[in-house]
C-alpha cells in the first residue's frame, strides 16, 4: 500500500444554521479556528470556554473537546486551518518558544490586526492553490503572530516522534483503506508486537487510533461538504451505513443525519 507519510495543510469552512452539540471531538491535526459568525463553546476536563467573533481558537493535537456551535441570526460560520505537526516542528526550530509571564488557562486568544492580516494572506494563498513552499511561508507568518501569546506552547508543543502521531499520519492519508496493524507496522519498519507495545506505552491502541481517525475525518466531511452520508461512510472504511451511524452517534452523541440537517438552510 502506497501512502503519503505526512498530511498536508488544509483549510475548512463550516457553515451551520442550527445549534448543535458534539462530544469527544479530537482534531486529527493541530488547528486554528476563527469564528466569523455566531459563537462556539468548548469544554474539556470539567472546564469550558466561549469563543466569539473577536477570538482565535488554538486547537492542540491530542485533546478531546466537547463542542457546541451556536448560530447568530440563523448562521454559524467558522474557518479552520489544519497545520501539519511537521510544520510546527520546523517553526519551533526557527523560533524557539520563550515563556512570557503567566500562562493563560484556555485555548482562545484575542484577534489582532496583524493576526487577521496573516490569516487572510494564508487563506488567499490556499484558495489560489499556491505551492507548498509559499503556503508554508504564509503559515509561518501566522504562527509568528500567535507565538507571542502565552498559550501558544500548548499548540506548538507536539512531538512528531511519538508512535501515536506516526500511526495517525499514515491512517489519515487514506482513512478508508483496509488497515491492519501488520500493514502499519510494516510501513513503520517494526513488528506488529513492537508497535502494540509502543502504542500501549503512550496510552493508546491501534483500533482506538483507527476509530479516532475515521470518525473524526467523517465528522469534518459531514460539516464542510455536501457528500452523501453513505459516501462519507465508505470513504472512511465503513461499508455499512447503519454501522457507521451507530459508531458516529456513540462517539459524538449525534447522528450524521442530524448534524447534516443543522448544515442545511
CSV table of C-alpha atoms in Angstrom, one decimal:
chain,number,residue,atom,x,y,z
A,1,UNK,CA,0.0,0.0,0.0
A,2,UNK,CA,1.5,3.4,-1.1
A,3,UNK,CA,0.5,6.3,1.2
A,4,UNK,CA,1.8,9.8,1.9
A,5,UNK,CA,3.6,9.8,5.2
A,6,UNK,CA,2.7,13.4,6.2
A,7,UNK,CA,-0.7,15.1,6.0
A,8,UNK,CA,-0.8,18.4,4.2
A,9,UNK,CA,-2.1,21.8,5.4
A,10,UNK,CA,-5.7,22.3,4.6
A,11,UNK,CA,-8.4,24.9,5.0
A,12,UNK,CA,-12.0,24.2,6.0
A,13,UNK,CA,-15.2,26.3,6.3
A,14,UNK,CA,-18.0,25.2,8.5
A,15,UNK,CA,-21.4,26.8,7.9
A,16,UNK,CA,-24.3,25.7,10.1
A,17,UNK,CA,-27.9,27.0,10.5
A,18,UNK,CA,-28.9,25.3,13.7
A,19,UNK,CA,-27.3,24.9,17.1
A,20,UNK,CA,-25.7,21.5,17.6
A,21,UNK,CA,-23.6,19.8,20.2
A,22,UNK,CA,-20.7,17.3,19.7
A,23,UNK,CA,-18.9,15.1,22.2
A,24,UNK,CA,-15.4,13.8,22.2
A,25,UNK,CA,-14.1,15.7,19.2
A,26,UNK,CA,-10.4,15.1,18.6
A,27,UNK,CA,-9.0,17.2,15.8
A,28,UNK,CA,-6.6,15.0,13.9
A,29,UNK,CA,-4.1,17.8,13.2
A,30,UNK,CA,-3.2,21.0,15.2
A,31,UNK,CA,-5.8,23.6,14.1
A,32,UNK,CA,-6.6,27.3,14.2
A,33,UNK,CA,-10.2,28.3,14.2
A,34,UNK,CA,-11.7,31.7,13.5
A,35,UNK,CA,-15.3,32.3,14.3
A,36,UNK,CA,-16.8,34.6,11.7
A,37,UNK,CA,-20.5,34.4,12.8
A,38,UNK,CA,-22.1,33.0,16.0
A,39,UNK,CA,-20.1,31.5,18.8
A,40,UNK,CA,-18.5,28.2,19.9
A,41,UNK,CA,-18.4,26.8,23.4
A,42,UNK,CA,-15.6,24.4,24.2
A,43,UNK,CA,-15.5,22.0,27.2
A,44,UNK,CA,-12.6,19.9,28.4
A,45,UNK,CA,-11.6,18.4,31.7
A,46,UNK,CA,-14.6,19.9,33.5
A,47,UNK,CA,-13.8,23.4,32.2
A,48,UNK,CA,-15.4,25.5,29.5
A,49,UNK,CA,-14.6,28.5,27.3
A,50,UNK,CA,-16.7,30.6,24.9
A,51,UNK,CA,-15.2,31.7,21.6
A,52,UNK,CA,-16.8,34.6,19.8
A,53,UNK,CA,-16.0,36.5,16.6
A,54,UNK,CA,-13.2,38.5,18.1
A,55,UNK,CA,-11.1,35.5,19.1
A,56,UNK,CA,-9.0,32.7,17.5
A,57,UNK,CA,-9.1,29.2,19.0
A,58,UNK,CA,-5.8,27.2,19.2
A,59,UNK,CA,-6.7,23.5,19.0
A,60,UNK,CA,-3.7,21.4,20.0
A,61,UNK,CA,-3.4,17.9,18.8
A,62,UNK,CA,-4.4,15.1,21.2
A,63,UNK,CA,-7.1,16.9,23.2
A,64,UNK,CA,-10.7,15.7,23.3
A,65,UNK,CA,-13.3,18.5,23.3
A,66,UNK,CA,-17.0,18.9,23.8
A,67,UNK,CA,-18.1,21.5,21.2
A,68,UNK,CA,-21.4,23.4,20.9
A,69,UNK,CA,-21.8,25.7,17.9
A,70,UNK,CA,-24.5,28.5,18.2
A,71,UNK,CA,-25.7,30.5,15.2
A,72,UNK,CA,-26.3,34.2,15.5
A,73,UNK,CA,-29.4,35.4,13.5
A,74,UNK,CA,-29.6,31.9,12.0
A,75,UNK,CA,-26.0,31.5,10.9
A,76,UNK,CA,-22.8,29.9,12.4
A,77,UNK,CA,-19.7,30.3,10.3
A,78,UNK,CA,-16.2,29.3,11.2
A,79,UNK,CA,-12.9,29.0,9.3
A,80,UNK,CA,-10.3,26.4,10.3
A,81,UNK,CA,-6.7,25.9,9.2
A,82,UNK,CA,-5.3,22.4,9.9
A,83,UNK,CA,-1.5,22.6,10.2
A,84,UNK,CA,0.8,19.5,9.9
A,85,UNK,CA,2.8,18.8,13.1
A,86,UNK,CA,5.9,18.8,10.9
A,87,UNK,CA,5.3,22.5,10.1
A,88,UNK,CA,5.0,23.3,13.8
A,89,UNK,CA,8.2,21.4,14.5
A,90,UNK,CA,10.1,23.5,11.9
A,91,UNK,CA,8.6,26.6,13.3
A,92,UNK,CA,9.9,25.8,16.8
A,93,UNK,CA,13.3,25.1,15.4
A,94,UNK,CA,13.4,28.6,13.8
A,95,UNK,CA,11.7,30.4,16.6
A,96,UNK,CA,12.2,28.6,20.0
A,97,UNK,CA,9.4,29.3,22.4
A,98,UNK,CA,10.2,31.8,25.2
A,99,UNK,CA,7.7,31.9,28.1
A,100,UNK,CA,6.3,35.4,28.8
A,101,UNK,CA,4.6,35.7,32.1
A,102,UNK,CA,1.8,33.6,33.5
A,103,UNK,CA,0.2,31.0,31.2
A,104,UNK,CA,-3.4,31.6,30.3
A,105,UNK,CA,-5.8,28.8,31.2
A,106,UNK,CA,-7.7,28.1,27.9
A,107,UNK,CA,-7.4,27.9,24.2
A,108,UNK,CA,-8.8,31.3,22.9
A,109,UNK,CA,-6.8,34.4,22.2
A,110,UNK,CA,-7.9,37.9,21.1
A,111,UNK,CA,-7.6,38.7,17.4
A,112,UNK,CA,-5.2,41.5,16.4
A,113,UNK,CA,-4.8,43.4,13.2
A,114,UNK,CA,-1.6,41.6,12.3
A,115,UNK,CA,-3.1,38.2,13.1
A,116,UNK,CA,-6.1,38.9,10.8
A,117,UNK,CA,-3.8,40.2,8.1
A,118,UNK,CA,-1.7,37.0,8.2
A,119,UNK,CA,-4.8,34.9,8.3
A,120,UNK,CA,-6.3,36.5,5.2
A,121,UNK,CA,-3.0,36.1,3.4
A,122,UNK,CA,-2.8,32.4,4.1
A,123,UNK,CA,-6.5,31.9,3.2
A,124,UNK,CA,-5.9,33.6,-0.2
A,125,UNK,CA,-2.8,31.6,-0.8
A,126,UNK,CA,-4.8,28.4,-0.1
A,127,UNK,CA,-7.7,29.4,-2.3
A,128,UNK,CA,-5.2,30.1,-5.2
A,129,UNK,CA,-3.6,26.7,-4.6
A,130,UNK,CA,-0.1,28.2,-4.3
A,131,UNK,CA,2.9,25.9,-3.9
A,132,UNK,CA,3.6,24.1,-0.6
A,133,UNK,CA,6.6,26.3,-0.1
A,134,UNK,CA,4.6,29.5,-0.3
A,135,UNK,CA,1.8,28.1,1.9
A,136,UNK,CA,4.5,27.2,4.5
A,137,UNK,CA,5.8,30.8,4.2
A,138,UNK,CA,2.4,32.4,4.9
A,139,UNK,CA,1.7,29.8,7.7
A,140,UNK,CA,5.0,30.7,9.4
A,141,UNK,CA,3.9,34.4,9.4
A,142,UNK,CA,0.6,33.4,11.1
A,143,UNK,CA,2.4,31.3,13.6
A,144,UNK,CA,4.7,34.2,14.4
A,145,UNK,CA,1.7,36.4,15.4
A,146,UNK,CA,0.5,33.6,17.7
A,147,UNK,CA,3.8,32.8,19.3
A,148,UNK,CA,3.7,36.0,21.3
A,149,UNK,CA,0.8,34.6,23.3
A,150,UNK,CA,1.3,32.5,26.4
A,151,UNK,CA,-1.0,29.7,25.5
A,152,UNK,CA,0.8,29.0,22.2
A,153,UNK,CA,3.0,26.4,24.0
A,154,UNK,CA,0.0,24.1,24.0
A,155,UNK,CA,-0.5,24.5,20.3
A,156,UNK,CA,3.2,24.3,19.3
A,157,UNK,CA,4.3,21.6,21.7
A,158,UNK,CA,3.7,18.5,19.6
A,159,UNK,CA,6.1,15.6,19.2
A,160,UNK,CA,6.2,14.2,15.7
A,161,UNK,CA,8.3,11.3,17.0
A,162,UNK,CA,5.5,9.7,19.0
A,163,UNK,CA,4.2,6.4,17.7
A,164,UNK,CA,0.6,7.7,18.0
A,165,UNK,CA,1.4,10.6,15.7
A,166,UNK,CA,3.2,8.5,13.2
A,167,UNK,CA,0.3,6.0,13.1
A,168,UNK,CA,-2.3,8.8,12.8
A,169,UNK,CA,-0.3,10.4,9.9
A,170,UNK,CA,-0.4,7.1,8.0
A,171,UNK,CA,-4.1,6.4,8.7
A,172,UNK,CA,-5.2,9.9,7.9
A,173,UNK,CA,-3.6,9.8,4.4
A,174,UNK,CA,-6.2,7.1,3.5
A,175,UNK,CA,-8.8,6.5,6.2
A,176,UNK,CA,-10.9,4.2,4.1
A,177,UNK,CA,-8.1,1.7,3.4
A,178,UNK,CA,-8.4,-1.8,4.9
A,179,UNK,CA,-5.8,-1.0,7.5
A,180,UNK,CA,-4.3,-3.7,9.8
A,181,UNK,CA,-1.7,-3.3,12.5
A,182,UNK,CA,0.5,-5.6,10.4
A,183,UNK,CA,0.4,-3.2,7.4
A,184,UNK,CA,1.0,-0.1,9.6
A,185,UNK,CA,3.9,-1.8,11.5
A,186,UNK,CA,5.5,-2.8,8.1
A,187,UNK,CA,5.3,0.8,6.9
A,188,UNK,CA,6.9,2.0,10.2
A,189,UNK,CA,9.6,-0.7,9.9
A,190,UNK,CA,8.8,-2.6,13.1
A,191,UNK,CA,7.0,-5.7,14.1
A,192,UNK,CA,3.3,-5.7,15.0
A,193,UNK,CA,4.1,-6.7,18.6
A,194,UNK,CA,6.5,-3.8,18.9
A,195,UNK,CA,4.0,-1.3,17.6
A,196,UNK,CA,1.3,-2.7,20.0
A,197,UNK,CA,3.7,-2.3,22.9
A,198,UNK,CA,4.8,1.2,22.0
A,199,UNK,CA,1.2,2.4,21.5
A,200,UNK,CA,0.2,0.9,24.8
A,201,UNK,CA,3.1,2.8,26.5
A,202,UNK,CA,1.6,6.0,25.1
A,203,UNK,CA,-1.9,5.1,26.4
A,204,UNK,CA,-3.4,4.0,23.1
A,205,UNK,CA,-4.1,1.1,20.8
A,206,UNK,CA,-4.2,0.5,17.0
A,207,UNK,CA,-8.0,0.0,17.0
A,208,UNK,CA,-8.6,3.2,19.0
A,209,UNK,CA,-6.4,5.2,16.6
A,210,UNK,CA,-8.2,3.8,13.6
A,211,UNK,CA,-11.6,4.6,15.0
A,212,UNK,CA,-10.4,8.1,16.0
A,213,UNK,CA,-9.1,8.9,12.6
A,214,UNK,CA,-12.1,7.5,10.7
A,215,UNK,CA,-14.8,9.1,12.8
A,216,UNK,CA,-13.2,12.5,13.2
A,217,UNK,CA,-12.4,12.6,9.5
A,218,UNK,CA,-16.0,11.7,8.7
A,219,UNK,CA,-17.1,14.5,11.1
A,220,UNK,CA,-15.2,17.1,9.1
A,221,UNK,CA,-16.7,15.9,5.9
A,222,UNK,CA,-20.2,16.0,7.1
A,223,UNK,CA,-19.7,19.5,8.5
A,224,UNK,CA,-18.0,21.0,5.5
A,225,UNK,CA,-19.1,19.1,2.3
A,226,UNK,CA,-22.3,18.0,0.6
A,227,UNK,CA,-21.2,14.4,0.1
A,228,UNK,CA,-23.9,11.9,0.8
A,229,UNK,CA,-23.5,10.3,4.2
A,230,UNK,CA,-23.2,6.9,2.6
A,231,UNK,CA,-20.2,8.2,0.6
A,232,UNK,CA,-18.6,9.7,3.7
A,233,UNK,CA,-19.1,6.4,5.4
A,234,UNK,CA,-17.4,4.3,2.7
A,235,UNK,CA,-14.6,6.9,2.3
A,236,UNK,CA,-13.8,6.3,5.9
A,237,UNK,CA,-13.8,2.5,5.9
A,238,UNK,CA,-17.5,1.8,6.8
A,239,UNK,CA,-19.2,-0.2,4.1
A,240,UNK,CA,-22.4,-0.5,6.1
A,241,UNK,CA,-24.1,3.0,6.6
A,242,UNK,CA,-26.1,1.8,9.6
A,243,UNK,CA,-22.9,0.6,11.3
A,244,UNK,CA,-21.3,3.9,10.6
A,245,UNK,CA,-24.3,5.8,12.0
A,246,UNK,CA,-24.2,3.7,15.2
A,247,UNK,CA,-20.5,4.3,15.7
A,248,UNK,CA,-20.8,8.0,14.9
A,249,UNK,CA,-23.7,8.5,17.3
A,250,UNK,CA,-21.9,6.6,20.1
A,251,UNK,CA,-18.8,8.8,19.7
A,252,UNK,CA,-20.3,12.3,19.2
A,253,UNK,CA,-23.9,11.7,20.7
A,254,UNK,CA,-25.5,13.0,17.5
A,255,UNK,CA,-26.3,11.1,14.3
A,256,UNK,CA,-24.8,12.0,10.9
A,257,UNK,CA,-28.2,12.9,9.6
A,258,UNK,CA,-29.0,15.3,12.5
A,259,UNK,CA,-25.6,17.0,12.0
A,260,UNK,CA,-26.2,17.3,8.3
A,261,UNK,CA,-29.7,18.8,8.9
A,262,UNK,CA,-28.0,21.5,11.0
A,263,UNK,CA,-25.9,22.4,8.0
A,264,UNK,CA,-28.9,22.8,5.7
A,265,UNK,CA,-30.7,26.1,5.4
